[in-house]
GROMACS .gro file of C-alpha atoms in nm:
model
  477
    1UNK     CA    1  -1.706  -1.216  -2.123
    2UNK     CA    2  -1.847  -0.914  -2.306
    3UNK     CA    3  -1.538  -0.888  -2.523
    4UNK     CA    4  -1.557  -1.261  -2.597
    5UNK     CA    5  -1.915  -1.231  -2.712
    6UNK     CA    6  -1.821  -0.931  -2.922
    7UNK     CA    7  -1.551  -1.132  -3.097
    8UNK     CA    8  -1.801  -1.406  -3.167
    9UNK     CA    9  -2.035  -1.151  -3.323
   10UNK     CA   10  -1.766  -1.030  -3.561
   11UNK     CA   11  -1.694  -1.389  -3.661
   12UNK     CA   12  -2.066  -1.457  -3.701
   13UNK     CA   13  -2.113  -1.157  -3.934
   14UNK     CA   14  -1.866  -1.311  -4.180
   15UNK     CA   15  -2.049  -1.644  -4.168
   16UNK     CA   16  -2.379  -1.461  -4.211
   17UNK     CA   17  -2.254  -1.264  -4.511
   18UNK     CA   18  -2.129  -1.580  -4.681
   19UNK     CA   19  -2.469  -1.742  -4.632
   20UNK     CA   20  -2.645  -1.436  -4.771
   21UNK     CA   21  -2.412  -1.420  -5.072
   22UNK     CA   22  -2.474  -1.785  -5.147
   23UNK     CA   23  -2.850  -1.749  -5.127
   24UNK     CA   24  -2.859  -1.434  -5.338
   25UNK     CA   25  -2.625  -1.581  -5.599
   26UNK     CA   26  -2.840  -1.894  -5.617
   27UNK     CA   27  -3.164  -1.701  -5.673
   28UNK     CA   28  -2.998  -1.482  -5.937
   29UNK     CA   29  -2.848  -1.785  -6.114
   30UNK     CA   30  -3.185  -1.961  -6.124
   31UNK     CA   31  -3.348  -1.650  -6.270
   32UNK     CA   32  -3.074  -1.617  -6.532
   33UNK     CA   33  -3.099  -1.982  -6.632
   34UNK     CA   34  -3.477  -1.965  -6.657
   35UNK     CA   35  -3.465  -1.650  -6.872
   36UNK     CA   36  -3.199  -1.803  -7.099
   37UNK     CA   37  -3.404  -2.120  -7.147
   38UNK     CA   38  -3.724  -1.927  -7.222
   39UNK     CA   39  -3.547  -1.721  -7.489
   40UNK     CA   40  -3.319  -1.975  -7.655
   41UNK     CA   41  -3.482  -2.316  -7.608
   42UNK     CA   42  -3.580  -2.481  -7.941
   43UNK     CA   43  -3.948  -2.463  -8.019
   44UNK     CA   44  -3.986  -2.841  -8.029
   45UNK     CA   45  -3.923  -2.873  -7.653
   46UNK     CA   46  -4.153  -2.592  -7.543
   47UNK     CA   47  -4.480  -2.781  -7.585
   48UNK     CA   48  -4.638  -3.115  -7.499
   49UNK     CA   49  -4.690  -3.397  -7.746
   50UNK     CA   50  -4.878  -3.727  -7.748
   51UNK     CA   51  -4.760  -4.038  -7.927
   52UNK     CA   52  -4.999  -4.331  -7.986
   53UNK     CA   53  -4.879  -4.677  -8.089
   54UNK     CA   54  -5.046  -5.017  -8.120
   55UNK     CA   55  -4.894  -5.355  -8.053
   56UNK     CA   56  -4.910  -5.626  -8.314
   57UNK     CA   57  -5.183  -5.891  -8.271
   58UNK     CA   58  -5.085  -6.161  -8.021
   59UNK     CA   59  -5.219  -6.501  -7.937
   60UNK     CA   60  -5.339  -6.784  -8.163
   61UNK     CA   61  -5.703  -6.723  -8.066
   62UNK     CA   62  -5.700  -6.365  -8.197
   63UNK     CA   63  -5.795  -6.327  -8.566
   64UNK     CA   64  -5.502  -6.130  -8.709
   65UNK     CA   65  -5.701  -5.956  -8.983
   66UNK     CA   66  -5.972  -5.844  -8.740
   67UNK     CA   67  -5.717  -5.727  -8.481
   68UNK     CA   68  -5.531  -5.516  -8.737
   69UNK     CA   69  -5.859  -5.369  -8.858
   70UNK     CA   70  -5.950  -5.273  -8.501
   71UNK     CA   71  -5.614  -5.109  -8.441
   72UNK     CA   72  -5.634  -4.927  -8.773
   73UNK     CA   73  -5.981  -4.790  -8.698
   74UNK     CA   74  -5.872  -4.644  -8.364
   75UNK     CA   75  -5.541  -4.515  -8.497
   76UNK     CA   76  -5.705  -4.337  -8.792
   77UNK     CA   77  -5.951  -4.169  -8.558
   78UNK     CA   78  -5.676  -4.016  -8.342
   79UNK     CA   79  -5.468  -3.923  -8.647
   80UNK     CA   80  -5.753  -3.746  -8.828
   81UNK     CA   81  -5.877  -3.580  -8.509
   82UNK     CA   82  -5.530  -3.435  -8.444
   83UNK     CA   83  -5.518  -3.293  -8.796
   84UNK     CA   84  -5.866  -3.145  -8.766
   85UNK     CA   85  -5.826  -2.964  -8.430
   86UNK     CA   86  -5.644  -2.628  -8.463
   87UNK     CA   87  -5.339  -2.560  -8.237
   88UNK     CA   88  -5.532  -2.322  -8.014
   89UNK     CA   89  -5.838  -2.541  -7.987
   90UNK     CA   90  -6.166  -2.349  -8.001
   91UNK     CA   91  -6.009  -2.028  -7.873
   92UNK     CA   92  -6.086  -1.746  -8.115
   93UNK     CA   93  -6.327  -1.952  -8.327
   94UNK     CA   94  -6.670  -1.822  -8.424
   95UNK     CA   95  -6.983  -2.014  -8.325
   96UNK     CA   96  -7.024  -2.124  -8.686
   97UNK     CA   97  -6.668  -2.257  -8.699
   98UNK     CA   98  -6.718  -2.438  -8.369
   99UNK     CA   99  -7.033  -2.599  -8.507
  100UNK     CA  100  -6.849  -2.720  -8.816
  101UNK     CA  101  -6.569  -2.859  -8.600
  102UNK     CA  102  -6.814  -3.051  -8.382
  103UNK     CA  103  -6.994  -3.189  -8.690
  104UNK     CA  104  -6.666  -3.309  -8.838
  105UNK     CA  105  -6.571  -3.466  -8.505
  106UNK     CA  106  -6.903  -3.647  -8.490
  107UNK     CA  107  -6.835  -3.782  -8.837
  108UNK     CA  108  -6.497  -3.921  -8.728
  109UNK     CA  109  -6.658  -4.090  -8.428
  110UNK     CA  110  -6.930  -4.247  -8.643
  111UNK     CA  111  -6.671  -4.380  -8.888
  112UNK     CA  112  -6.462  -4.529  -8.607
  113UNK     CA  113  -6.768  -4.698  -8.450
  114UNK     CA  114  -6.864  -4.842  -8.788
  115UNK     CA  115  -6.513  -4.972  -8.858
  116UNK     CA  116  -6.487  -5.130  -8.513
  117UNK     CA  117  -6.828  -5.288  -8.559
  118UNK     CA  118  -6.720  -5.438  -8.891
  119UNK     CA  119  -6.410  -5.584  -8.727
  120UNK     CA  120  -6.606  -5.741  -8.439
  121UNK     CA  121  -6.748  -6.093  -8.431
  122UNK     CA  122  -6.945  -6.288  -8.176
  123UNK     CA  123  -6.623  -6.399  -8.008
  124UNK     CA  124  -6.411  -6.089  -8.071
  125UNK     CA  125  -6.480  -5.735  -7.939
  126UNK     CA  126  -6.273  -5.508  -8.165
  127UNK     CA  127  -6.318  -5.201  -7.941
  128UNK     CA  128  -6.190  -5.370  -7.627
  129UNK     CA  129  -5.906  -5.530  -7.812
  130UNK     CA  130  -5.787  -5.203  -7.973
  131UNK     CA  131  -5.799  -5.017  -7.641
  132UNK     CA  132  -5.604  -5.293  -7.463
  133UNK     CA  133  -5.331  -5.291  -7.730
  134UNK     CA  134  -5.302  -4.911  -7.751
  135UNK     CA  135  -5.008  -4.736  -7.586
  136UNK     CA  136  -5.031  -4.360  -7.532
  137UNK     CA  137  -4.717  -4.170  -7.431
  138UNK     CA  138  -4.736  -3.804  -7.340
  139UNK     CA  139  -4.410  -3.609  -7.357
  140UNK     CA  140  -4.406  -3.330  -7.101
  141UNK     CA  141  -4.311  -2.975  -7.183
  142UNK     CA  142  -3.936  -2.990  -7.116
  143UNK     CA  143  -3.920  -2.627  -7.010
  144UNK     CA  144  -4.184  -2.704  -6.749
  145UNK     CA  145  -3.967  -2.992  -6.628
  146UNK     CA  146  -3.672  -2.752  -6.602
  147UNK     CA  147  -3.876  -2.494  -6.413
  148UNK     CA  148  -3.996  -2.758  -6.166
  149UNK     CA  149  -3.635  -2.854  -6.102
  150UNK     CA  150  -3.536  -2.489  -6.061
  151UNK     CA  151  -3.817  -2.438  -5.810
  152UNK     CA  152  -3.701  -2.730  -5.598
  153UNK     CA  153  -3.344  -2.596  -5.615
  154UNK     CA  154  -3.454  -2.250  -5.501
  155UNK     CA  155  -3.642  -2.391  -5.202
  156UNK     CA  156  -3.335  -2.596  -5.119
  157UNK     CA  157  -3.119  -2.283  -5.128
  158UNK     CA  158  -3.352  -2.113  -4.881
  159UNK     CA  159  -3.321  -2.415  -4.654
  160UNK     CA  160  -2.941  -2.376  -4.662
  161UNK     CA  161  -2.979  -2.011  -4.556
  162UNK     CA  162  -3.217  -2.097  -4.274
  163UNK     CA  163  -2.986  -2.374  -4.155
  164UNK     CA  164  -2.699  -2.123  -4.138
  165UNK     CA  165  -2.914  -1.884  -3.936
  166UNK     CA  166  -3.011  -2.153  -3.686
  167UNK     CA  167  -2.647  -2.253  -3.651
  168UNK     CA  168  -2.551  -1.890  -3.594
  169UNK     CA  169  -2.818  -1.862  -3.323
  170UNK     CA  170  -2.660  -2.144  -3.123
  171UNK     CA  171  -2.313  -2.003  -3.191
  172UNK     CA  172  -2.406  -1.665  -3.044
  173UNK     CA  173  -2.633  -1.804  -2.773
  174UNK     CA  174  -2.466  -2.121  -2.649
  175UNK     CA  175  -2.675  -2.106  -2.334
  176UNK     CA  176  -2.971  -2.210  -2.552
  177UNK     CA  177  -2.813  -2.556  -2.574
  178UNK     CA  178  -2.853  -2.608  -2.200
  179UNK     CA  179  -3.193  -2.777  -2.204
  180UNK     CA  180  -3.334  -3.064  -2.005
  181UNK     CA  181  -3.414  -3.249  -2.328
  182UNK     CA  182  -3.045  -3.284  -2.420
  183UNK     CA  183  -2.934  -3.643  -2.362
  184UNK     CA  184  -2.606  -3.813  -2.449
  185UNK     CA  185  -2.492  -4.168  -2.402
  186UNK     CA  186  -2.160  -4.236  -2.233
  187UNK     CA  187  -2.030  -4.373  -2.563
  188UNK     CA  188  -2.117  -4.046  -2.741
  189UNK     CA  189  -1.945  -3.837  -2.474
  190UNK     CA  190  -1.627  -4.042  -2.500
  191UNK     CA  191  -1.597  -3.964  -2.872
  192UNK     CA  192  -1.517  -3.597  -2.799
  193UNK     CA  193  -1.186  -3.467  -2.669
  194UNK     CA  194  -1.318  -3.137  -2.531
  195UNK     CA  195  -1.639  -2.989  -2.404
  196UNK     CA  196  -1.638  -2.743  -2.695
  197UNK     CA  197  -1.640  -3.034  -2.940
  198UNK     CA  198  -1.937  -3.186  -2.762
  199UNK     CA  199  -2.115  -2.850  -2.760
  200UNK     CA  200  -2.058  -2.808  -3.135
  201UNK     CA  201  -2.194  -3.158  -3.200
  202UNK     CA  202  -2.499  -3.085  -2.988
  203UNK     CA  203  -2.564  -2.757  -3.173
  204UNK     CA  204  -2.540  -2.928  -3.512
  205UNK     CA  205  -2.777  -3.200  -3.395
  206UNK     CA  206  -3.028  -2.934  -3.292
  207UNK     CA  207  -2.997  -2.773  -3.637
  208UNK     CA  208  -3.044  -3.106  -3.814
  209UNK     CA  209  -3.350  -3.196  -3.610
  210UNK     CA  210  -3.514  -2.863  -3.687
  211UNK     CA  211  -3.432  -2.886  -4.058
  212UNK     CA  212  -3.617  -3.218  -4.083
  213UNK     CA  213  -3.933  -3.027  -4.001
  214UNK     CA  214  -4.127  -2.795  -4.232
  215UNK     CA  215  -4.184  -2.426  -4.296
  216UNK     CA  216  -4.452  -2.388  -4.030
  217UNK     CA  217  -4.220  -2.535  -3.766
  218UNK     CA  218  -3.941  -2.301  -3.878
  219UNK     CA  219  -4.176  -2.006  -3.844
  220UNK     CA  220  -4.272  -2.122  -3.495
  221UNK     CA  221  -3.903  -2.151  -3.403
  222UNK     CA  222  -3.831  -1.795  -3.521
  223UNK     CA  223  -4.122  -1.657  -3.319
  224UNK     CA  224  -4.039  -1.858  -3.007
  225UNK     CA  225  -3.662  -1.805  -3.005
  226UNK     CA  226  -3.625  -1.460  -3.161
  227UNK     CA  227  -3.974  -1.302  -3.136
  228UNK     CA  228  -4.002  -1.276  -3.516
  229UNK     CA  229  -4.361  -1.338  -3.639
  230UNK     CA  230  -4.370  -1.524  -3.969
  231UNK     CA  231  -4.622  -1.278  -4.115
  232UNK     CA  232  -4.369  -0.995  -4.075
  233UNK     CA  233  -4.101  -1.156  -4.290
  234UNK     CA  234  -4.300  -1.257  -4.598
  235UNK     CA  235  -4.418  -1.090  -4.914
  236UNK     CA  236  -4.736  -1.302  -4.904
  237UNK     CA  237  -4.753  -1.563  -4.628
  238UNK     CA  238  -5.008  -1.788  -4.803
  239UNK     CA  239  -4.820  -1.767  -5.133
  240UNK     CA  240  -4.485  -1.865  -4.985
  241UNK     CA  241  -4.646  -2.159  -4.801
  242UNK     CA  242  -4.788  -2.276  -5.133
  243UNK     CA  243  -4.441  -2.260  -5.290
  244UNK     CA  244  -4.302  -2.495  -5.025
  245UNK     CA  245  -4.598  -2.731  -5.055
  246UNK     CA  246  -4.575  -2.736  -5.436
  247UNK     CA  247  -4.208  -2.824  -5.409
  248UNK     CA  248  -4.303  -3.108  -5.172
  249UNK     CA  249  -4.564  -3.237  -5.418
  250UNK     CA  250  -4.317  -3.222  -5.708
  251UNK     CA  251  -4.048  -3.411  -5.517
  252UNK     CA  252  -4.260  -3.665  -5.330
  253UNK     CA  253  -4.581  -3.710  -5.533
  254UNK     CA  254  -4.484  -3.669  -5.896
  255UNK     CA  255  -4.640  -3.323  -5.915
  256UNK     CA  256  -4.990  -3.449  -5.832
  257UNK     CA  257  -5.192  -3.275  -5.561
  258UNK     CA  258  -5.211  -3.470  -5.237
  259UNK     CA  259  -5.444  -3.442  -4.941
  260UNK     CA  260  -5.157  -3.297  -4.741
  261UNK     CA  261  -5.114  -3.020  -5.001
  262UNK     CA  262  -5.482  -2.924  -4.978
  263UNK     CA  263  -5.468  -2.933  -4.597
  264UNK     CA  264  -5.163  -2.705  -4.587
  265UNK     CA  265  -5.289  -2.456  -4.849
  266UNK     CA  266  -5.671  -2.482  -4.832
  267UNK     CA  267  -5.725  -2.160  -5.030
  268UNK     CA  268  -5.632  -2.338  -5.356
  269UNK     CA  269  -5.945  -2.553  -5.334
  270UNK     CA  270  -6.151  -2.252  -5.444
  271UNK     CA  271  -5.946  -2.250  -5.766
  272UNK     CA  272  -6.072  -2.595  -5.865
  273UNK     CA  273  -5.765  -2.784  -5.743
  274UNK     CA  274  -5.847  -3.134  -5.619
  275UNK     CA  275  -5.654  -3.445  -5.516
  276UNK     CA  276  -5.474  -3.578  -5.823
  277UNK     CA  277  -5.458  -3.245  -6.006
  278UNK     CA  278  -5.125  -3.206  -6.185
  279UNK     CA  279  -4.937  -2.898  -6.064
  280UNK     CA  280  -4.715  -2.729  -6.320
  281UNK     CA  281  -4.455  -2.453  -6.298
  282UNK     CA  282  -4.483  -2.198  -6.577
  283UNK     CA  283  -4.253  -1.899  -6.624
  284UNK     CA  284  -4.483  -1.657  -6.440
  285UNK     CA  285  -4.522  -1.891  -6.142
  286UNK     CA  286  -4.148  -1.946  -6.114
  287UNK     CA  287  -4.077  -1.572  -6.123
  288UNK     CA  288  -4.334  -1.508  -5.849
  289UNK     CA  289  -4.204  -1.798  -5.639
  290UNK     CA  290  -3.847  -1.667  -5.661
  291UNK     CA  291  -3.966  -1.324  -5.545
  292UNK     CA  292  -4.144  -1.488  -5.250
  293UNK     CA  293  -3.837  -1.691  -5.152
  294UNK     CA  294  -3.599  -1.398  -5.196
  295UNK     CA  295  -3.819  -1.166  -4.987
  296UNK     CA  296  -3.854  -1.429  -4.715
  297UNK     CA  297  -3.478  -1.479  -4.705
  298UNK     CA  298  -3.393  -1.110  -4.692
  299UNK     CA  299  -3.660  -1.008  -4.440
  300UNK     CA  300  -3.573  -1.304  -4.219
  301UNK     CA  301  -3.202  -1.221  -4.236
  302UNK     CA  302  -3.256  -0.857  -4.146
  303UNK     CA  303  -3.482  -0.940  -3.854
  304UNK     CA  304  -3.249  -1.208  -3.722
  305UNK     CA  305  -2.947  -0.976  -3.742
  306UNK     CA  306  -3.128  -0.709  -3.541
  307UNK     CA  307  -3.224  -0.963  -3.273
  308UNK     CA  308  -2.895  -1.152  -3.247
  309UNK     CA  309  -2.626  -0.889  -3.290
  310UNK     CA  310  -2.578  -0.655  -2.998
  311UNK     CA  311  -2.283  -0.463  -3.143
  312UNK     CA  312  -2.391  -0.175  -3.370
  313UNK     CA  313  -2.095  -0.230  -3.604
  314UNK     CA  314  -2.192  -0.596  -3.651
  315UNK     CA  315  -2.554  -0.503  -3.726
  316UNK     CA  316  -2.444  -0.232  -3.966
  317UNK     CA  317  -2.244  -0.484  -4.175
  318UNK     CA  318  -2.555  -0.693  -4.240
  319UNK     CA  319  -2.779  -0.388  -4.285
  320UNK     CA  320  -2.540  -0.241  -4.542
  321UNK     CA  321  -2.533  -0.572  -4.727
  322UNK     CA  322  -2.914  -0.592  -4.738
  323UNK     CA  323  -2.946  -0.229  -4.852
  324UNK     CA  324  -2.690  -0.282  -5.128
  325UNK     CA  325  -2.868  -0.591  -5.258
  326UNK     CA  326  -3.203  -0.413  -5.242
  327UNK     CA  327  -3.066  -0.145  -5.476
  328UNK     CA  328  -2.888  -0.382  -5.714
  329UNK     CA  329  -3.153  -0.650  -5.750
  330UNK     CA  330  -3.482  -0.476  -5.678
  331UNK     CA  331  -3.453  -0.104  -5.744
  332UNK     CA  332  -3.225  -0.125  -6.049
  333UNK     CA  333  -3.398  -0.444  -6.158
  334UNK     CA  334  -3.747  -0.292  -6.146
  335UNK     CA  335  -3.885  -0.547  -5.900
  336UNK     CA  336  -4.111  -0.288  -5.744
  337UNK     CA  337  -4.340  -0.518  -5.545
  338UNK     CA  338  -4.045  -0.674  -5.366
  339UNK     CA  339  -3.867  -0.339  -5.334
  340UNK     CA  340  -4.171  -0.180  -5.169
  341UNK     CA  341  -4.201  -0.461  -4.915
  342UNK     CA  342  -3.832  -0.477  -4.827
  343UNK     CA  343  -3.772  -0.103  -4.807
  344UNK     CA  344  -4.074  -0.046  -4.583
  345UNK     CA  345  -3.940  -0.315  -4.347
  346UNK     CA  346  -3.581  -0.187  -4.355
  347UNK     CA  347  -3.688   0.167  -4.258
  348UNK     CA  348  -3.776   0.040  -3.912
  349UNK     CA  349  -3.442  -0.134  -3.859
  350UNK     CA  350  -3.193   0.139  -3.948
  351UNK     CA  351  -3.010   0.328  -3.676
  352UNK     CA  352  -2.952   0.678  -3.819
  353UNK     CA  353  -3.200   0.939  -3.939
  354UNK     CA  354  -3.016   0.982  -4.271
  355UNK     CA  355  -3.027   0.610  -4.342
  356UNK     CA  356  -3.397   0.595  -4.253
  357UNK     CA  357  -3.472   0.889  -4.483
  358UNK     CA  358  -3.279   0.736  -4.774
  359UNK     CA  359  -3.467   0.406  -4.729
  360UNK     CA  360  -3.800   0.589  -4.710
  361UNK     CA  361  -3.719   0.747  -5.048
  362UNK     CA  362  -3.666   0.397  -5.188
  363UNK     CA  363  -4.000   0.291  -5.044
  364UNK     CA  364  -4.184   0.586  -5.200
  365UNK     CA  365  -4.014   0.526  -5.534
  366UNK     CA  366  -4.109   0.157  -5.534
  367UNK     CA  367  -4.470   0.232  -5.445
  368UNK     CA  368  -4.484   0.506  -5.709
  369UNK     CA  369  -4.368   0.265  -5.979
  370UNK     CA  370  -4.597  -0.007  -5.849
  371UNK     CA  371  -4.922   0.185  -5.797
  372UNK     CA  372  -4.868   0.527  -5.956
  373UNK     CA  373  -4.778   0.869  -5.819
  374UNK     CA  374  -5.117   0.910  -5.653
  375UNK     CA  375  -5.023   0.639  -5.403
  376UNK     CA  376  -4.740   0.850  -5.257
  377UNK     CA  377  -4.813   1.211  -5.353
  378UNK     CA  378  -4.970   1.325  -5.026
  379UNK     CA  379  -4.695   1.166  -4.813
  380UNK     CA  380  -4.415   1.316  -5.022
  381UNK     CA  381  -4.582   1.657  -5.027
  382UNK     CA  382  -4.604   1.648  -4.647
  383UNK     CA  383  -4.234   1.561  -4.619
  384UNK     CA  384  -4.055   1.863  -4.469
  385UNK     CA  385  -3.714   1.898  -4.634
  386UNK     CA  386  -3.648   2.258  -4.534
  387UNK     CA  387  -3.372   2.162  -4.291
  388UNK     CA  388  -3.230   1.870  -4.494
  389UNK     CA  389  -2.945   1.854  -4.741
  390UNK     CA  390  -3.011   1.950  -5.102
  391UNK     CA  391  -2.989   1.588  -5.221
  392UNK     CA  392  -3.306   1.515  -5.022
  393UNK     CA  393  -3.475   1.825  -5.164
  394UNK     CA  394  -3.388   1.694  -5.511
  395UNK     CA  395  -3.534   1.352  -5.426
  396UNK     CA  396  -3.863   1.514  -5.320
  397UNK     CA  397  -3.888   1.702  -5.650
  398UNK     CA  398  -3.812   1.385  -5.848
  399UNK     CA  399  -4.071   1.181  -5.659
  400UNK     CA  400  -4.332   1.446  -5.740
  401UNK     CA  401  -4.225   1.462  -6.110
  402UNK     CA  402  -4.141   1.831  -6.072
  403UNK     CA  403  -3.864   1.804  -6.332
  404UNK     CA  404  -3.852   2.174  -6.418
  405UNK     CA  405  -3.736   2.246  -6.064
  406UNK     CA  406  -3.532   1.927  -6.027
  407UNK     CA  407  -3.317   1.981  -6.337
  408UNK     CA  408  -3.129   2.297  -6.232
  409UNK     CA  409  -3.078   2.154  -5.883
  410UNK     CA  410  -2.937   1.831  -6.032
  411UNK     CA  411  -2.699   2.035  -6.250
  412UNK     CA  412  -2.584   2.234  -5.948
  413UNK     CA  413  -2.523   1.924  -5.739
  414UNK     CA  414  -2.343   1.756  -6.030
  415UNK     CA  415  -2.113   2.055  -6.078
  416UNK     CA  416  -2.018   2.046  -5.710
  417UNK     CA  417  -1.957   1.672  -5.715
  418UNK     CA  418  -2.247   1.603  -5.476
  419UNK     CA  419  -2.438   1.407  -5.741
  420UNK     CA  420  -2.243   1.121  -5.898
  421UNK     CA  421  -2.265   1.027  -6.268
  422UNK     CA  422  -2.364   0.669  -6.185
  423UNK     CA  423  -2.654   0.786  -5.972
  424UNK     CA  424  -2.792   1.016  -6.238
  425UNK     CA  425  -2.725   0.799  -6.545
  426UNK     CA  426  -2.849   0.469  -6.399
  427UNK     CA  427  -3.046   0.543  -6.085
  428UNK     CA  428  -3.420   0.462  -6.103
  429UNK     CA  429  -3.502   0.778  -5.907
  430UNK     CA  430  -3.372   0.987  -6.201
  431UNK     CA  431  -3.548   0.793  -6.477
  432UNK     CA  432  -3.826   1.050  -6.516
  433UNK     CA  433  -3.579   1.337  -6.520
  434UNK     CA  434  -3.361   1.164  -6.782
  435UNK     CA  435  -3.662   1.121  -7.010
  436UNK     CA  436  -3.766   1.482  -6.950
  437UNK     CA  437  -3.416   1.610  -7.038
  438UNK     CA  438  -3.409   1.395  -7.351
  439UNK     CA  439  -3.753   1.507  -7.470
  440UNK     CA  440  -3.648   1.872  -7.443
  441UNK     CA  441  -3.307   1.809  -7.598
  442UNK     CA  442  -3.132   1.964  -7.300
  443UNK     CA  443  -2.771   1.902  -7.208
  444UNK     CA  444  -2.734   1.630  -6.948
  445UNK     CA  445  -2.577   1.723  -6.613
  446UNK     CA  446  -2.307   1.471  -6.704
  447UNK     CA  447  -2.111   1.425  -7.025
  448UNK     CA  448  -2.048   1.107  -7.224
  449UNK     CA  449  -1.698   1.108  -7.080
  450UNK     CA  450  -1.847   1.091  -6.734
  451UNK     CA  451  -2.058   0.795  -6.845
  452UNK     CA  452  -1.746   0.617  -6.971
  453UNK     CA  453  -1.562   0.674  -6.645
  454UNK     CA  454  -1.868   0.554  -6.459
  455UNK     CA  455  -1.875   0.230  -6.660
  456UNK     CA  456  -1.507   0.165  -6.588
  457UNK     CA  457  -1.556   0.227  -6.217
  458UNK     CA  458  -1.857  -0.006  -6.212
  459UNK     CA  459  -1.651  -0.280  -6.379
  460UNK     CA  460  -1.370  -0.238  -6.127
  461UNK     CA  461  -1.619  -0.248  -5.840
  462UNK     CA  462  -1.771  -0.567  -5.978
  463UNK     CA  463  -1.428  -0.730  -6.000
  464UNK     CA  464  -1.348  -0.627  -5.644
  465UNK     CA  465  -1.679  -0.766  -5.523
  466UNK     CA  466  -1.601  -1.095  -5.696
  467UNK     CA  467  -1.266  -1.118  -5.521
  468UNK     CA  468  -1.432  -1.048  -5.186
  469UNK     CA  469  -1.684  -1.325  -5.243
  470UNK     CA  470  -1.406  -1.570  -5.336
  471UNK     CA  471  -1.219  -1.481  -5.021
  472UNK     CA  472  -1.529  -1.523  -4.805
  473UNK     CA  473  -1.609  -1.861  -4.963
  474UNK     CA  474  -1.253  -1.984  -4.918
  475UNK     CA  475  -1.178  -2.009  -5.291
  476UNK     CA  476  -0.838  -1.939  -5.435
  477UNK     CA  477  -0.815  -1.579  -5.571
   0.00000   0.00000   0.00000
């Protein structure tokens, strides 16, 4: 039985990796698409516009000349007001300029009232008629529409990842399916040839039923089944809840705040958000939301792997995957807030002292870039490296910005092949040292030839990774 379970764990790690790859690729693709649109979208689709039209007079009892005069009075008011108001509104205007603007606006209003009065008779109210015949169409910012769609897609991609995790739970713990609540009709039982088929159907039904619920229910499931508190797998618990509720409002309520939204995320009420408020998704919000979703997905995956996988080699596969993505997306990408949160969590999950130390270095580096060297100086200074390898001694010097001491050690390690060109030339830990070397016009520990070789190796590694992903997803190579 133990060997059987072990085989299932190896199979589950492949399923888990595919799910992680898909989620990570989806988040990266959404970020790339958003960045491309922000940079290259034509200016005429980046803003909102309002178009006002008036219907022709209708009905035999409506005086045509008076009706047209009423429409003209209202139309000219909006036209002249639009020309008069600067693009930025009153932002940046002096008090004198604001006063002149208000005076001019008052003049337009007085003219409109006079024109509508002249067009009115005892039986015809020009104001009411013009308003009833006016059609106002507001064209939304198309980039905002795109971002809203991207947000809903990103939440959907997280749901796919969570669904895979729940399915993997029942795959590795089939005994969890043996509950009193499970009921099958005789007709349902007859549809399956084997007990394994019935068990698989039952597991999928459990997954589907859970997925119909919401984020809070999913968090409760993780804590009940795997002892994983929701607060321990989020960047900001209240922020990620708001992301899911905003997605719900966009999909089910046209982007307008509902009572359910305010009940689920009550802290937004202090920001002046009320029922009916239109929720938008700007570039900054989307970027933050993607960080929240990515962090939730990665922290959840790491915690689940440590709870579900008993075999160290199975756990190590997932841990290695998470560490690699942390470096590629967060450390090299400069996402220091996310990097600090993930690395601090990963330190507790790693099995070896060397791996823990390397992850702690990542954590210090992220915090240093996020909050400055003062936030980590005392901890790094207290770090005893006397019995550790020289690469860790170099890391301590780099974290403390002691470049005069770090440079000769980096050269020595590079000469012995213990420091790789890629690590020095691209690694965020060496950024300060690279700038220091450049400012003093010193010779780099690695030549341009080394940089060229490094680039070729990186390209080959990327191609190999692509082939691995195709194989895991079942695509043709």
